[in-house]
PDB file of N, CA and C in Angstrom:
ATOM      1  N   UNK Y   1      71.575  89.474-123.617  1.00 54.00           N
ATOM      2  CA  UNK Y   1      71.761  89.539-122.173  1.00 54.00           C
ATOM      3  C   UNK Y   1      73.152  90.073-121.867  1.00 54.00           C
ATOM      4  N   UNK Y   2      73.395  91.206-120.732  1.00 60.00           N
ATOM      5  CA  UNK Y   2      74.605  91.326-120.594  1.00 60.00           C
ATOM      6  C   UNK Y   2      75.234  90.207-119.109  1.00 60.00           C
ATOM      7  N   UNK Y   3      76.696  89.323-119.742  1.00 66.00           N
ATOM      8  CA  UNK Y   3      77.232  88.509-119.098  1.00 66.00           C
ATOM      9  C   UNK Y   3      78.728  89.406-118.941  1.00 66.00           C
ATOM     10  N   UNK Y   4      79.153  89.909-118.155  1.00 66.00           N
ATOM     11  CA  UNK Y   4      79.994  90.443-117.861  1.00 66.00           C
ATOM     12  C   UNK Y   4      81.456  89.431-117.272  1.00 66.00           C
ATOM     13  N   UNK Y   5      80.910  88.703-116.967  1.00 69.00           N
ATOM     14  CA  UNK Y   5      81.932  87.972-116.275  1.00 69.00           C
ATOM     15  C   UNK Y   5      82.239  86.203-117.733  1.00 69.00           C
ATOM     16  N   UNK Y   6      81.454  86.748-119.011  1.00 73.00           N
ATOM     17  CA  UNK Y   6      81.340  85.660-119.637  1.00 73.00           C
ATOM     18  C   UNK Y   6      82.721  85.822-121.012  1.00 73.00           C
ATOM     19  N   UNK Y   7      83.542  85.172-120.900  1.00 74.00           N
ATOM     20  CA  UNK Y   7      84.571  85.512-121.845  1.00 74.00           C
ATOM     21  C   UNK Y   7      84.137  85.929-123.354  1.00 74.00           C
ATOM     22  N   UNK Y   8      82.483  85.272-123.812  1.00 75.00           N
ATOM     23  CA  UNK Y   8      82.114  85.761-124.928  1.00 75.00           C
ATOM     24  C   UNK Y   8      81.474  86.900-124.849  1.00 75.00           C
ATOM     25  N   UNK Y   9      81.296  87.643-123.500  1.00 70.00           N
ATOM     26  CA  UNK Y   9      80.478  88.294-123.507  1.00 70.00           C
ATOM     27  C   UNK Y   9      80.567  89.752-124.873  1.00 70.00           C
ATOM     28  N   UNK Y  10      79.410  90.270-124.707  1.00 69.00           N
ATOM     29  CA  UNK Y  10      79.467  91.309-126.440  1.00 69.00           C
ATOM     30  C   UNK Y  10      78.483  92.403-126.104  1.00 69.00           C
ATOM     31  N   UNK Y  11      78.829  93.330-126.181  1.00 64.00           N
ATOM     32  CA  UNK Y  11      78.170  94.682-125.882  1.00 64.00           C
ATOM     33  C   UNK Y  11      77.469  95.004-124.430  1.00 64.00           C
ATOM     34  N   UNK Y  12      76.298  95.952-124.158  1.00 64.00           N
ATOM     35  CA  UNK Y  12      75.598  96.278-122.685  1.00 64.00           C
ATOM     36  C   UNK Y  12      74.424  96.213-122.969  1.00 64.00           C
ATOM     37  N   UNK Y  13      74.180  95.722-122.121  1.00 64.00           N
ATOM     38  CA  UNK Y  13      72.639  95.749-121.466  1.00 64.00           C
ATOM     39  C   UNK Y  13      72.371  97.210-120.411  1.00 64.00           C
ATOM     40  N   UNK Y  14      71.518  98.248-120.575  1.00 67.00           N
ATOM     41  CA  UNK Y  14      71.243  99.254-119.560  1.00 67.00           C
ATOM     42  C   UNK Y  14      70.037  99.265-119.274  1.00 67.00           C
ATOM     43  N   UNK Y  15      70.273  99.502-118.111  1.00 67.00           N
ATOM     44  CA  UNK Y  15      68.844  99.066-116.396  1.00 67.00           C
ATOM     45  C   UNK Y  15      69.299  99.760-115.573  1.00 67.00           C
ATOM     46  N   UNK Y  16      68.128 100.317-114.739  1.00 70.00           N
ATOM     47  CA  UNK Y  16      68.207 100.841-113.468  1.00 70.00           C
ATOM     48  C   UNK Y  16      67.911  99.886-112.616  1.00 70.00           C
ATOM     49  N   UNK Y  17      68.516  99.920-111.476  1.00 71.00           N
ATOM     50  CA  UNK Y  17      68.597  99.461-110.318  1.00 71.00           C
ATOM     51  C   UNK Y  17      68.953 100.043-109.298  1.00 71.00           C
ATOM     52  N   UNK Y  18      68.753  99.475-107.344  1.00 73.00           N
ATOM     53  CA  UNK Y  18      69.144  99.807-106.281  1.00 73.00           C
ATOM     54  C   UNK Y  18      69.333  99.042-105.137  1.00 73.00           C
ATOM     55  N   UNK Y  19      70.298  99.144-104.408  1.00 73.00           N
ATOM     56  CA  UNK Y  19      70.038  98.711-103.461  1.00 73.00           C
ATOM     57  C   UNK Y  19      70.426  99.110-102.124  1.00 73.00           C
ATOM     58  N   UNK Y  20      70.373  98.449-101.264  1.00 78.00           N
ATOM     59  CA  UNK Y  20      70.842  98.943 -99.804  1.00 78.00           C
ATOM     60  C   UNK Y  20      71.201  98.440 -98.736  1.00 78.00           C
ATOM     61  N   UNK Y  21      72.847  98.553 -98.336  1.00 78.00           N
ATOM     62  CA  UNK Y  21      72.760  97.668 -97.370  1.00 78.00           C
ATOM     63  C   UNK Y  21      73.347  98.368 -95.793  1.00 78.00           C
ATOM     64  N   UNK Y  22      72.324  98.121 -94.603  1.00 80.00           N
ATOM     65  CA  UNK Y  22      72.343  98.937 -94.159  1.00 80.00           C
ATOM     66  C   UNK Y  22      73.318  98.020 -92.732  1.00 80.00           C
ATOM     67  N   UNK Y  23      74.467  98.939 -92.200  1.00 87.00           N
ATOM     68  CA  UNK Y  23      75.309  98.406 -91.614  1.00 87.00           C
ATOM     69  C   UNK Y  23      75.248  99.226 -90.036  1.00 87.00           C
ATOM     70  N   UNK Y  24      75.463  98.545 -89.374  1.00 89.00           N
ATOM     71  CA  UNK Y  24      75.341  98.516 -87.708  1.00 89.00           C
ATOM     72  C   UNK Y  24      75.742  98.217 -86.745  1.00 89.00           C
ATOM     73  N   UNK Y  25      76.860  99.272 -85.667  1.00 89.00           N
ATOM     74  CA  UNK Y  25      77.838  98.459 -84.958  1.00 89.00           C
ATOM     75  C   UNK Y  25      77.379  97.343 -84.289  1.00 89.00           C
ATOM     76  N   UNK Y  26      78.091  96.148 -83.804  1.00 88.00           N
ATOM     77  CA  UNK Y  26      77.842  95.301 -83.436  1.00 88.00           C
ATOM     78  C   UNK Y  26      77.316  95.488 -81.684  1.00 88.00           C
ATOM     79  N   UNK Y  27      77.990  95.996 -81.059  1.00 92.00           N
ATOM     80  CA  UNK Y  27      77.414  96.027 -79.750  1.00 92.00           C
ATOM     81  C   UNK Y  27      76.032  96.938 -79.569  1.00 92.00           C
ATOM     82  N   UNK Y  28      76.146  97.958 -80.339  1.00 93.00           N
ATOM     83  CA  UNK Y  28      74.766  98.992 -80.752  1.00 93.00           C
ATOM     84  C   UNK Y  28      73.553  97.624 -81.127  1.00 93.00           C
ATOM     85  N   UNK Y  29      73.930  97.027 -81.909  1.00 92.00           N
ATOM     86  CA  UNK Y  29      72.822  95.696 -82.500  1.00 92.00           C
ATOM     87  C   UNK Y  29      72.644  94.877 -81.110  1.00 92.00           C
ATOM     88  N   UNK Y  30      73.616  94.608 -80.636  1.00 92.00           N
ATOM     89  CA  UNK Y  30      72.990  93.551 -79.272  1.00 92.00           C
ATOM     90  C   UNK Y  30      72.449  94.371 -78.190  1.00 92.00           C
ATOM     91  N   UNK Y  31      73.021  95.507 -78.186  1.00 95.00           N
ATOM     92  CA  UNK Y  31      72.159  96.310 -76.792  1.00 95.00           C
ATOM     93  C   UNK Y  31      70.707  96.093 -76.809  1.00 95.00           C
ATOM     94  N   UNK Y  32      70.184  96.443 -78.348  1.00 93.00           N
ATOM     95  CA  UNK Y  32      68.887  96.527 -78.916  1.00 93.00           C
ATOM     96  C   UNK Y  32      68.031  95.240 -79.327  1.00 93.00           C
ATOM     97  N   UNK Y  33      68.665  94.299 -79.169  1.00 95.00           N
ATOM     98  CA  UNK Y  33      68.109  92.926 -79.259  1.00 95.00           C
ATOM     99  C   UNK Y  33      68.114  91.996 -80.778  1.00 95.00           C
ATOM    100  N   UNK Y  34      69.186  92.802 -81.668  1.00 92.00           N
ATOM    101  CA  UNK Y  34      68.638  92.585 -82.904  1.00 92.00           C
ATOM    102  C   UNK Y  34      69.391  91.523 -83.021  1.00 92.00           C
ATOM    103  N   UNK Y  35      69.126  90.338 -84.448  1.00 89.00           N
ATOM    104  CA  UNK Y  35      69.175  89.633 -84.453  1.00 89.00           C
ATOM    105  C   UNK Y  35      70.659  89.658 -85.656  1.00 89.00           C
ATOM    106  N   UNK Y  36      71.665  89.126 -85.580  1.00 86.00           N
ATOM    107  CA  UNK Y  36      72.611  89.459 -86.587  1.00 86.00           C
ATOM    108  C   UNK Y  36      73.060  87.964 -87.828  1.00 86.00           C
ATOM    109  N   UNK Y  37      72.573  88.918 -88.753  1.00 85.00           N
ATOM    110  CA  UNK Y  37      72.469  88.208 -90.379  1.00 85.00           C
ATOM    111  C   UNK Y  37      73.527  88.166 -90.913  1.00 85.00           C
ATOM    112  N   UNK Y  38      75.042  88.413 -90.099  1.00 83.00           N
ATOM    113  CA  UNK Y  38      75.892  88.224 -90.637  1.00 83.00           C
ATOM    114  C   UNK Y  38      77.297  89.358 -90.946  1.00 83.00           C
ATOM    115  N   UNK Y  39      78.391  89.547 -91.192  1.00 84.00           N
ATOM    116  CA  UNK Y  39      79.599  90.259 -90.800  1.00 84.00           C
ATOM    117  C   UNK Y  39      80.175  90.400 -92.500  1.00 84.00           C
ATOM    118  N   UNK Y  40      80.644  91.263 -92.686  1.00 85.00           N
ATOM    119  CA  UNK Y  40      81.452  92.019 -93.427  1.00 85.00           C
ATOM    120  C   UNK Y  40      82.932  91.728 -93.097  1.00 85.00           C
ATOM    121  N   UNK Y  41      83.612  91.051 -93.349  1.00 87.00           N
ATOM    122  CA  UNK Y  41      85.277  90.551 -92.656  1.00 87.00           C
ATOM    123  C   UNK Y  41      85.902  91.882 -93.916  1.00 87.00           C
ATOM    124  N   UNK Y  42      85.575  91.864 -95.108  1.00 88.00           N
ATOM    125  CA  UNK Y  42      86.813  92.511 -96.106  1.00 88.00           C
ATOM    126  C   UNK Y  42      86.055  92.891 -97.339  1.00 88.00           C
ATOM    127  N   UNK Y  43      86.286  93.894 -98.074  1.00 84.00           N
ATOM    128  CA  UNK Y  43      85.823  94.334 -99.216  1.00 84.00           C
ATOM    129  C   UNK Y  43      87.177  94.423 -99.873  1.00 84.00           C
ATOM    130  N   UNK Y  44      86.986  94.761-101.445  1.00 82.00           N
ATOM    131  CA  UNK Y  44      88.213  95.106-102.000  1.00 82.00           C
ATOM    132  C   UNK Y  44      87.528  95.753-103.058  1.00 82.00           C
ATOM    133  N   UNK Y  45      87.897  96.706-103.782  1.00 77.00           N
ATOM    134  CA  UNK Y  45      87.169  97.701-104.853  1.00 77.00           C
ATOM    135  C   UNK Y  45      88.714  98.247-106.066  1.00 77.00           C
ATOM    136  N   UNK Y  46      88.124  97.629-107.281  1.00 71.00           N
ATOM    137  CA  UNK Y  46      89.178  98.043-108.310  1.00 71.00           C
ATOM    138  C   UNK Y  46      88.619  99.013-109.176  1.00 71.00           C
ATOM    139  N   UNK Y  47      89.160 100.532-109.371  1.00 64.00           N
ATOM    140  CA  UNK Y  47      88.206 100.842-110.537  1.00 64.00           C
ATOM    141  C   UNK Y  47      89.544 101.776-111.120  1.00 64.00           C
ATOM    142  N   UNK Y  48      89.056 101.168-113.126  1.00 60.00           N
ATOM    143  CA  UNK Y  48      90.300 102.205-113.551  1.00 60.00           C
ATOM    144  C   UNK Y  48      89.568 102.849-114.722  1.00 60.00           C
ATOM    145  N   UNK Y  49      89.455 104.663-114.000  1.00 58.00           N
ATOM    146  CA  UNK Y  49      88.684 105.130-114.788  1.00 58.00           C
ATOM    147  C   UNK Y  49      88.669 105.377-116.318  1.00 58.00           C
ATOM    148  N   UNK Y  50      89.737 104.974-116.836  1.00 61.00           N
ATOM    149  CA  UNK Y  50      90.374 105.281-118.417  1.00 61.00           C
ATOM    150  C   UNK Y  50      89.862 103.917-119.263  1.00 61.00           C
ATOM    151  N   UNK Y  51      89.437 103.106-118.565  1.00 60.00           N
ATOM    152  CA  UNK Y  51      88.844 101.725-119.167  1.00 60.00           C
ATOM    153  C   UNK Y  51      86.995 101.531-118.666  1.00 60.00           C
ATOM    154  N   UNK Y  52      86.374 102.566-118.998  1.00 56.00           N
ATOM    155  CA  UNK Y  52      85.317 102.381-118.115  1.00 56.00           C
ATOM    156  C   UNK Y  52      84.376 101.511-119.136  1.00 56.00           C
ATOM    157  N   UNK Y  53      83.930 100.292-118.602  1.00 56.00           N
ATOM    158  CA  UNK Y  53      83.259  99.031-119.085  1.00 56.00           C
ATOM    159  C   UNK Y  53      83.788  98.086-119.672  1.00 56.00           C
ATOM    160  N   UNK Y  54      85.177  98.046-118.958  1.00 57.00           N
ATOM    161  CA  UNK Y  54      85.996  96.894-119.213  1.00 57.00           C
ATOM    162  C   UNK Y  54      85.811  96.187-117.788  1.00 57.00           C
ATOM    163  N   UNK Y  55      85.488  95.131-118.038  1.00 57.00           N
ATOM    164  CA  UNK Y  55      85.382  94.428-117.064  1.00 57.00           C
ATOM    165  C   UNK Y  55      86.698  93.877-116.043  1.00 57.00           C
ATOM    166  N   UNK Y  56      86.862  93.178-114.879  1.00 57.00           N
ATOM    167  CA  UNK Y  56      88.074  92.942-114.252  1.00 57.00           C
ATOM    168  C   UNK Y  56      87.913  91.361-114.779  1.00 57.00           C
ATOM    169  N   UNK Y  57      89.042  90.644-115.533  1.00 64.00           N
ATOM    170  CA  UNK Y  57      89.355  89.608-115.750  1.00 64.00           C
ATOM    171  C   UNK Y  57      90.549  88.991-115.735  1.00 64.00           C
ATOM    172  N   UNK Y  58      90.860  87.767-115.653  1.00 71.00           N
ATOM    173  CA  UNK Y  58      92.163  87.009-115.471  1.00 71.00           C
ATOM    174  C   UNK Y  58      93.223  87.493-114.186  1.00 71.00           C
ATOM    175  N   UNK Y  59      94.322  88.126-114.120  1.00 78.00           N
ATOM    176  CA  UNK Y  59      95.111  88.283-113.063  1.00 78.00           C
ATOM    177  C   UNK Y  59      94.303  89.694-112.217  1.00 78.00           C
ATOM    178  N   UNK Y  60      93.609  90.618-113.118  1.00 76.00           N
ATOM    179  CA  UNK Y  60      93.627  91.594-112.537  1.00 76.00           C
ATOM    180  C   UNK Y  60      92.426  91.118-111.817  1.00 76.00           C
ATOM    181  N   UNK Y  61      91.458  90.360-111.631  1.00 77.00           N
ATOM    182  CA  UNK Y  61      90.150  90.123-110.584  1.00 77.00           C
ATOM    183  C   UNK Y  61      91.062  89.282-109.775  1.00 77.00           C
ATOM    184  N   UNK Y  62      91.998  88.011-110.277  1.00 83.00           N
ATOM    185  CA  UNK Y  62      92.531  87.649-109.041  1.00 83.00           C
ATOM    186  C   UNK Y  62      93.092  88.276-108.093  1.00 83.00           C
ATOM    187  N   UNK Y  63      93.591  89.088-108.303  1.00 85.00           N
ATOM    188  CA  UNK Y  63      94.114  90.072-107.463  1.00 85.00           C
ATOM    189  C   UNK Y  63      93.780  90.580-106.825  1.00 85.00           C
ATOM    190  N   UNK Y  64      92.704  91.336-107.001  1.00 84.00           N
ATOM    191  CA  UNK Y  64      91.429  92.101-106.338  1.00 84.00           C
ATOM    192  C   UNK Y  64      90.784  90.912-105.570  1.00 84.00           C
ATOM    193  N   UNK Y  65      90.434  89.425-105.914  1.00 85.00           N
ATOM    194  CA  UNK Y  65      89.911  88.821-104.498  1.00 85.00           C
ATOM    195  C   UNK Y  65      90.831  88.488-103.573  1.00 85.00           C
ATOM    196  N   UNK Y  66      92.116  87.675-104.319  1.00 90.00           N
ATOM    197  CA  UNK Y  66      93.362  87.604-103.363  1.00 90.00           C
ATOM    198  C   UNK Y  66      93.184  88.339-101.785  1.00 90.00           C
ATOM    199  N   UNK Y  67      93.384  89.988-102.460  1.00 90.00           N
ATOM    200  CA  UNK Y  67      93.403  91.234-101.267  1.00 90.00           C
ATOM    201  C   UNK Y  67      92.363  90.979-100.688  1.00 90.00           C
ATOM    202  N   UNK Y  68      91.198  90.948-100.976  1.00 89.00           N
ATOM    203  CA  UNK Y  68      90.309  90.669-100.257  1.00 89.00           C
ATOM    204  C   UNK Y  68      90.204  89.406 -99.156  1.00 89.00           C
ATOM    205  N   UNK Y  69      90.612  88.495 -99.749  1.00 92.00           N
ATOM    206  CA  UNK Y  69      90.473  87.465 -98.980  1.00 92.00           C
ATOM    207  C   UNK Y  69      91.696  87.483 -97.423  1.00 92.00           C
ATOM    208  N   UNK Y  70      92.920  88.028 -98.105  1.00 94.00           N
ATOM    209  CA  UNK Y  70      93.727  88.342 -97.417  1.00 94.00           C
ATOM    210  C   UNK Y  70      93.528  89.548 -95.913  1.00 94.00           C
ATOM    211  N   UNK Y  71      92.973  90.351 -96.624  1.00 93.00           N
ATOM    212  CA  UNK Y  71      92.709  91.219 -95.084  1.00 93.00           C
ATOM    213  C   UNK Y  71      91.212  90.556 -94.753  1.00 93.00           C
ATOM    214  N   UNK Y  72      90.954  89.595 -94.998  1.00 92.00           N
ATOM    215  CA  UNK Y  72      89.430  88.908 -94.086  1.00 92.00           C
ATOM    216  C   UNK Y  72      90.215  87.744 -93.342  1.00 92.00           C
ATOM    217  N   UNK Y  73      91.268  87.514 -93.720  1.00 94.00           N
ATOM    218  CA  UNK Y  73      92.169  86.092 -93.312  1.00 94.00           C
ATOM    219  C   UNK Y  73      91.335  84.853 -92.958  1.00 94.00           C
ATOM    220  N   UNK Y  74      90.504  84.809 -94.751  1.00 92.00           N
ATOM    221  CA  UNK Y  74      90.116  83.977 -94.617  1.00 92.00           C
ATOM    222  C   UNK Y  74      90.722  83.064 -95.959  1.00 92.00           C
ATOM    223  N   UNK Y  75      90.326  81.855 -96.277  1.00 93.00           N
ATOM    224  CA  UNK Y  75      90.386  80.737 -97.221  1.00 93.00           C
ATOM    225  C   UNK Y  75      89.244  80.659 -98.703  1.00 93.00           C
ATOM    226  N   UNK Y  76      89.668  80.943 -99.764  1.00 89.00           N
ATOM    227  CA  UNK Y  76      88.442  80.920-100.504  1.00 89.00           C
ATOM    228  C   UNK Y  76      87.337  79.811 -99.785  1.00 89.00           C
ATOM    229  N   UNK Y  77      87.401  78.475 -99.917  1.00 92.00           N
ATOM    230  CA  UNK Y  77      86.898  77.196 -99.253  1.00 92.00           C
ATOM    231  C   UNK Y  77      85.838  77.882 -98.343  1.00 92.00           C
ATOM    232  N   UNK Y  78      86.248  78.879 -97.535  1.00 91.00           N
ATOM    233  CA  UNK Y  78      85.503  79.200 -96.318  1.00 91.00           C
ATOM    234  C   UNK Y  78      84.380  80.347 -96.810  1.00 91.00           C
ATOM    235  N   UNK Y  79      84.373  81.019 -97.896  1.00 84.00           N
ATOM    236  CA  UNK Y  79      83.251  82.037 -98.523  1.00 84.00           C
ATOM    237  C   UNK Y  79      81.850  81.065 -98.585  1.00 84.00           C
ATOM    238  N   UNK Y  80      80.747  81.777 -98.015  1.00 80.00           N
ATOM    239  CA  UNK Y  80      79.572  81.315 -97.791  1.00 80.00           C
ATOM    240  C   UNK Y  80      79.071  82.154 -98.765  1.00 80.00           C
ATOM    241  N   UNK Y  81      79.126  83.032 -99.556  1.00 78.00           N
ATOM    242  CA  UNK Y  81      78.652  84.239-100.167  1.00 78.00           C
ATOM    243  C   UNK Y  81      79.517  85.082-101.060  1.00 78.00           C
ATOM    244  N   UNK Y  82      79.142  85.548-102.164  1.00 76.00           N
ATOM    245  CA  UNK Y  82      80.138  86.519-102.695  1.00 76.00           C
ATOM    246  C   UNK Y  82      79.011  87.213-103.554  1.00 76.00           C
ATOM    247  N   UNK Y  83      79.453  88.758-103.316  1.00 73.00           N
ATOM    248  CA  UNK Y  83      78.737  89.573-103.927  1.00 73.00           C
ATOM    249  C   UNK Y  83      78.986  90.071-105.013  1.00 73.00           C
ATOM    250  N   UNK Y  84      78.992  89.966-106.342  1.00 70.00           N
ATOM    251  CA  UNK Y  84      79.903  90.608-107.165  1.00 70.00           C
ATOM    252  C   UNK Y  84      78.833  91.163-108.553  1.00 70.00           C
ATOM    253  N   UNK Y  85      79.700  92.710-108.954  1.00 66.00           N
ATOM    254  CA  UNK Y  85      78.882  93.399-109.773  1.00 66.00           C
ATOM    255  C   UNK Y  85      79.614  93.855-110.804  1.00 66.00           C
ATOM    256  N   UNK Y  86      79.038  93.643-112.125  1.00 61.00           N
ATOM    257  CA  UNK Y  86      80.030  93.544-113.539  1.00 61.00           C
ATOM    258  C   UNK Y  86      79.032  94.478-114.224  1.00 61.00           C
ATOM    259  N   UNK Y  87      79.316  95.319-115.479  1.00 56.00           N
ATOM    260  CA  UNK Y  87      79.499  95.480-116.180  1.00 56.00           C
ATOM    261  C   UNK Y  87      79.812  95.524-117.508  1.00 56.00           C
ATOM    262  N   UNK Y  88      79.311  95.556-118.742  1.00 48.00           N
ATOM    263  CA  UNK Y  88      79.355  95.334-119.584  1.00 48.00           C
ATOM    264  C   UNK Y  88      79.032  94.305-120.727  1.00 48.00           C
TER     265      UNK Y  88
END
């Protein structure tokens, strides 16, 4: 199995996959009656192409949520959700 985020983790697993997430200004959504599933406050994206399938671990993922959490100005405590996609 590939565990990417697992400190023992050991070699790849390869699969196709997709997905989609489809985003919509907010007043455009209420004009139209739709019903809202929820807000996007902050993303943060690390990629270093000279290490490709090294995963982000120890200071360097903290870092990367840190920022994230920071321009959402929110509190880890307060994450209802986290989306996260690994490699390797």
């Amino acid at each position: 199995a590939c565990r990417p985020f697992d400190a023992a983790r050991c070699g790849s697993v390869f699969g196709e996959g997709s997905a989609a997430l489809v985003i919509e200004n907010a007043e455009h959504a209420r004009k139209r009656g739709a019903k809202n599933l929820g807000r996007i406050l902050s993303y943060a994206i690390r990629h270093e192409p000279n290490k490709q399938g090294v995963p982000l671990v120890g200071t360097a993922m903290r870092r990367v949520l840190e920022s994230c959490l920071q321009q959402a100005a929110i509190e880890p405590q307060q994450l209802a959700h986290v989306h996260a996609h690994g490699i390797g």
